[in-house]
């Protein structure tokens, strides 16, 4: 496809359930980012992949959050034992940049997000 | 820790007026600054990206300036239209891996 695709668009879960959110980046994009956006706020960084390697997970709020990108393309963000405070929009972005030394200025392309509501 | 602030939080203008949106950041050691547009229930659409070595970028009715030393960027939208109504976010890249630090956004309404 032409853009970043995320599924599902909406997810409602009961507190304590596990959820999995999927991101299909733009074909050929090496870098993949996950962000969390609370209502009325800007997105907050969660984690970063370069191909299949998770190079930065400093933004993951707790060990209940886990992300993977096993073949360097599709990524899954998993949240275990969901809590109400996990309710947010989860955005995925991809970009072509891959070389830390390049100071590359490729823009990040965002998907439409998954709106997660925890009851 | 980098902090990005956008003022005002909300703005309403009549159609045809020029829009001026402000973004400030606390750490001037950035690689680039990006302006995004977000429509309700949608993801972010990149509008303009200004590299740290540049002072401005233009695309159609949009012009963004960057003053790295003072930690400021301004997005100008000329001759606003109702279709410009959206939330505008600025983000800085101050990490070579690429993660972006966002402001909270300015919600713009352009009235016909």
Tab-separated table of C-alpha atoms in Angstrom:
chain	number	residue	atom	x	y	z
A	1	UNK	CA	0.000	0.000	0.000
A	2	UNK	CA	0.947	3.629	-0.326
A	3	UNK	CA	0.859	4.551	3.343
A	4	UNK	CA	1.312	3.204	6.852
A	5	UNK	CA	-1.538	0.876	7.745
A	6	UNK	CA	-2.663	0.163	11.305
A	7	UNK	CA	-5.201	-2.327	12.570
A	8	UNK	CA	-7.593	-2.472	14.203
A	9	UNK	CA	-8.736	1.153	13.970
A	10	UNK	CA	-10.679	0.794	17.198
A	11	UNK	CA	-10.226	-1.633	20.043
A	12	UNK	CA	-12.303	-1.941	23.182
A	13	UNK	CA	-11.064	-4.243	25.906
A	14	UNK	CA	-11.893	-4.947	29.515
A	15	UNK	CA	-9.363	-4.094	32.172
A	16	UNK	CA	-6.950	-6.978	32.595
A	17	UNK	CA	-7.199	-8.280	29.030
A	18	UNK	CA	-4.258	-8.461	26.667
A	19	UNK	CA	-4.363	-6.554	23.357
A	20	UNK	CA	-2.244	-6.614	20.203
A	21	UNK	CA	-1.977	-3.702	17.784
A	22	UNK	CA	-0.563	-4.125	14.300
A	23	UNK	CA	1.416	-1.760	12.076
A	24	UNK	CA	2.259	-2.252	8.387
A	25	UNK	CA	4.901	0.340	7.449
A	26	UNK	CA	5.542	1.717	4.004
A	27	UNK	CA	7.357	-0.893	1.944
A	28	UNK	CA	11.124	-0.482	2.148
A	29	UNK	CA	11.081	1.772	5.187
A	30	UNK	CA	13.775	0.703	7.590
A	31	UNK	CA	12.802	2.754	10.632
A	32	UNK	CA	9.580	2.167	12.566
A	33	UNK	CA	8.304	4.110	15.563
A	34	UNK	CA	5.417	3.641	17.996
A	35	UNK	CA	3.866	6.638	19.753
A	36	UNK	CA	1.074	6.977	22.309
A	37	UNK	CA	-1.267	9.958	22.065
A	38	UNK	CA	-3.531	10.866	24.970
A	39	UNK	CA	-6.593	13.023	24.344
A	40	UNK	CA	-5.650	16.627	23.692
A	41	UNK	CA	-1.913	15.931	23.804
A	42	UNK	CA	0.865	15.442	21.311
A	43	UNK	CA	2.166	11.938	20.642
A	44	UNK	CA	4.704	10.518	23.095
A	45	UNK	CA	7.476	8.224	21.884
A	46	UNK	CA	7.262	4.583	22.939
A	47	UNK	CA	9.802	2.561	20.980
A	48	UNK	CA	11.937	2.477	17.824
A	49	UNK	CA	12.976	-0.319	15.430
A	50	UNK	CA	15.641	-0.318	12.789
A	51	UNK	CA	14.714	-3.294	10.642
A	52	UNK	CA	14.074	-6.076	13.189
A	53	UNK	CA	16.286	-4.585	15.908
A	54	UNK	CA	14.575	-2.688	18.726
A	55	UNK	CA	17.131	0.044	19.369
A	56	UNK	CA	15.202	2.237	21.775
A	57	UNK	CA	12.401	1.210	24.116
A	58	UNK	CA	12.912	3.978	26.623
A	59	UNK	CA	9.365	5.300	26.187
A	60	UNK	CA	7.515	2.106	27.051
A	61	UNK	CA	5.608	3.014	30.233
A	62	UNK	CA	5.861	-0.381	31.939
A	63	UNK	CA	6.893	-3.978	31.431
A	64	UNK	CA	3.292	-4.674	30.403
A	65	UNK	CA	4.149	-3.106	27.040
A	66	UNK	CA	6.026	-5.181	24.504
A	67	UNK	CA	6.790	-4.540	20.837
A	68	UNK	CA	8.293	-6.695	18.125
A	69	UNK	CA	9.160	-6.566	14.439
A	70	UNK	CA	10.506	-10.060	13.778
A	71	UNK	CA	11.052	-9.826	10.014
A	72	UNK	CA	11.808	-6.153	9.792
A	73	UNK	CA	8.492	-5.161	8.255
A	74	UNK	CA	5.207	-5.588	10.174
A	75	UNK	CA	5.325	-4.623	13.839
A	76	UNK	CA	3.064	-5.559	16.742
A	77	UNK	CA	2.613	-3.623	19.960
A	78	UNK	CA	1.271	-5.819	22.735
A	79	UNK	CA	-0.142	-4.605	26.023
A	80	UNK	CA	-0.659	-7.174	28.739
A	81	UNK	CA	-3.089	-6.889	31.651
A	82	UNK	CA	-4.483	-3.612	30.319
A	83	UNK	CA	-5.295	-0.759	32.688
A	84	UNK	CA	-7.620	2.200	32.180
A	85	UNK	CA	-4.657	4.540	31.866
A	86	UNK	CA	-3.629	2.631	28.729
A	87	UNK	CA	-6.617	4.168	26.901
A	88	UNK	CA	-5.140	6.320	24.133
A	89	UNK	CA	-4.490	6.429	20.413
A	90	UNK	CA	-1.461	4.381	19.411
A	91	UNK	CA	0.304	5.715	16.328
A	92	UNK	CA	2.854	3.993	14.172
A	93	UNK	CA	5.264	5.847	11.890
A	94	UNK	CA	7.904	4.750	9.430
A	95	UNK	CA	10.725	6.464	7.596
A	96	UNK	CA	13.485	5.546	5.221
A	97	UNK	CA	16.318	6.780	7.399
A	98	UNK	CA	18.587	4.077	8.725
A	99	UNK	CA	22.072	5.483	9.214
A	100	UNK	CA	22.720	7.228	12.488
A	101	UNK	CA	25.736	9.010	11.046
A	102	UNK	CA	23.852	10.362	8.068
A	103	UNK	CA	21.886	12.856	10.135
A	104	UNK	CA	19.216	11.917	7.718
A	105	UNK	CA	16.245	14.202	7.514
A	106	UNK	CA	13.680	11.889	6.086
A	107	UNK	CA	10.195	12.725	7.352
A	108	UNK	CA	8.195	10.234	9.365
A	109	UNK	CA	4.978	8.981	7.786
A	110	UNK	CA	2.182	8.192	10.213
A	111	UNK	CA	-0.705	5.755	10.122
A	112	UNK	CA	-4.213	6.699	11.262
A	113	UNK	CA	-3.657	5.006	14.613
A	114	UNK	CA	-5.523	2.530	16.779
A	115	UNK	CA	-7.898	4.052	19.315
A	116	UNK	CA	-7.744	1.832	22.396
A	117	UNK	CA	-10.425	2.081	25.067
A	118	UNK	CA	-10.085	0.111	28.282
A	119	UNK	CA	-13.324	-0.352	30.233
B	1	UNK	CA	15.086	16.989	28.745
B	2	UNK	CA	13.661	18.598	25.633
B	3	UNK	CA	10.330	20.356	26.077
B	4	UNK	CA	8.226	21.542	23.160
B	5	UNK	CA	5.523	24.155	23.706
B	6	UNK	CA	2.879	25.434	21.312
B	7	UNK	CA	0.997	28.647	21.892
B	8	UNK	CA	-1.882	29.284	21.553
B	9	UNK	CA	-3.621	25.995	22.320
B	10	UNK	CA	-6.573	27.046	20.174
B	11	UNK	CA	-7.180	29.677	17.517
B	12	UNK	CA	-10.238	30.773	15.551
B	13	UNK	CA	-9.957	33.075	12.524
B	14	UNK	CA	-12.273	34.167	9.718
B	15	UNK	CA	-11.623	32.809	6.264
B	16	UNK	CA	-8.985	34.752	4.344
B	17	UNK	CA	-6.964	35.798	7.345
B	18	UNK	CA	-3.360	34.687	7.718
B	19	UNK	CA	-2.567	32.147	10.434
B	20	UNK	CA	0.503	32.337	12.659
B	21	UNK	CA	1.293	29.315	14.810
B	22	UNK	CA	4.149	29.279	17.288
B	23	UNK	CA	6.385	26.504	18.547
B	24	UNK	CA	9.213	26.763	21.076
B	25	UNK	CA	11.722	24.195	22.283
B	26	UNK	CA	14.151	24.264	25.184
B	27	UNK	CA	17.207	22.464	23.762
B	28	UNK	CA	18.566	23.994	20.564
B	29	UNK	CA	20.648	20.912	19.683
B	30	UNK	CA	18.123	19.548	17.191
B	31	UNK	CA	18.516	17.766	13.873
B	32	UNK	CA	15.297	19.052	12.372
B	33	UNK	CA	11.846	20.378	13.144
B	34	UNK	CA	8.699	19.107	11.511
B	35	UNK	CA	5.195	20.566	11.297
B	36	UNK	CA	2.253	18.185	11.099
B	37	UNK	CA	-1.459	18.490	10.569
B	38	UNK	CA	-3.907	16.182	12.357
B	39	UNK	CA	-7.571	15.907	11.456
B	40	UNK	CA	-10.027	14.412	13.992
B	41	UNK	CA	-9.679	10.630	14.209
B	42	UNK	CA	-6.761	10.619	11.812
B	43	UNK	CA	-3.025	10.244	11.952
B	44	UNK	CA	-0.490	12.972	11.313
B	45	UNK	CA	0.232	14.430	7.899
B	46	UNK	CA	3.680	15.932	7.448
B	47	UNK	CA	3.500	19.518	6.175
B	48	UNK	CA	7.024	20.836	6.284
B	49	UNK	CA	10.403	19.649	7.552
B	50	UNK	CA	13.128	22.180	8.312
B	51	UNK	CA	16.649	20.901	8.723
B	52	UNK	CA	18.751	22.397	11.502
B	53	UNK	CA	20.917	24.194	8.939
B	54	UNK	CA	17.910	25.861	7.288
B	55	UNK	CA	16.032	28.970	8.336
B	56	UNK	CA	12.786	28.375	6.485
B	57	UNK	CA	10.800	26.079	4.227
B	58	UNK	CA	7.884	26.876	1.961
B	59	UNK	CA	5.164	24.796	0.368
B	60	UNK	CA	2.312	26.554	-1.367
B	61	UNK	CA	0.482	28.729	1.179
B	62	UNK	CA	2.617	27.364	4.019
B	63	UNK	CA	5.856	28.852	5.251
B	64	UNK	CA	7.783	27.694	8.296
B	65	UNK	CA	10.718	29.483	9.865
B	66	UNK	CA	13.289	28.159	12.301
B	67	UNK	CA	15.452	30.112	14.733
B	68	UNK	CA	17.470	27.401	16.401
B	69	UNK	CA	19.432	29.687	18.695
B	70	UNK	CA	16.291	31.090	20.290
B	71	UNK	CA	14.457	27.764	20.176
B	72	UNK	CA	11.541	28.936	18.057
B	73	UNK	CA	9.668	28.008	14.929
B	74	UNK	CA	6.688	29.701	13.341
B	75	UNK	CA	4.246	28.256	10.834
B	76	UNK	CA	2.492	30.792	8.596
B	77	UNK	CA	-0.560	29.818	6.588
B	78	UNK	CA	-1.564	32.480	4.104
B	79	UNK	CA	-5.158	33.263	3.157
B	80	UNK	CA	-6.725	30.655	5.423
B	81	UNK	CA	-9.591	28.462	4.202
B	82	UNK	CA	-12.178	26.407	6.137
B	83	UNK	CA	-10.328	23.295	4.951
B	84	UNK	CA	-7.334	24.429	6.996
B	85	UNK	CA	-9.286	23.682	10.181
B	86	UNK	CA	-7.318	21.014	12.038
B	87	UNK	CA	-4.803	20.582	14.855
B	88	UNK	CA	-1.260	21.591	13.976
B	89	UNK	CA	1.624	19.950	15.794
B	90	UNK	CA	5.297	20.723	15.755
B	91	UNK	CA	7.938	18.148	16.602
B	92	UNK	CA	11.701	18.254	17.008
B	93	UNK	CA	14.164	15.517	16.321
B	94	UNK	CA	16.985	15.786	18.831
B	95	UNK	CA	17.983	12.154	18.801
B	96	UNK	CA	19.942	10.670	15.904
B	97	UNK	CA	17.791	7.542	15.967
B	98	UNK	CA	14.938	9.745	14.872
B	99	UNK	CA	12.349	9.851	17.650
B	100	UNK	CA	10.293	13.016	17.652
B	101	UNK	CA	9.364	15.190	20.639
B	102	UNK	CA	5.974	16.799	20.068
B	103	UNK	CA	4.189	19.840	21.333
B	104	UNK	CA	0.563	19.525	22.433
B	105	UNK	CA	-0.678	21.205	19.261
B	106	UNK	CA	-2.706	24.250	18.261
B	107	UNK	CA	-6.333	23.581	17.325
B	108	UNK	CA	-7.312	25.871	14.451
B	109	UNK	CA	-10.818	26.720	13.306
B	110	UNK	CA	-11.302	28.786	10.157
B	111	UNK	CA	-14.832	30.135	9.928
B	112	UNK	CA	-16.471	30.788	6.532
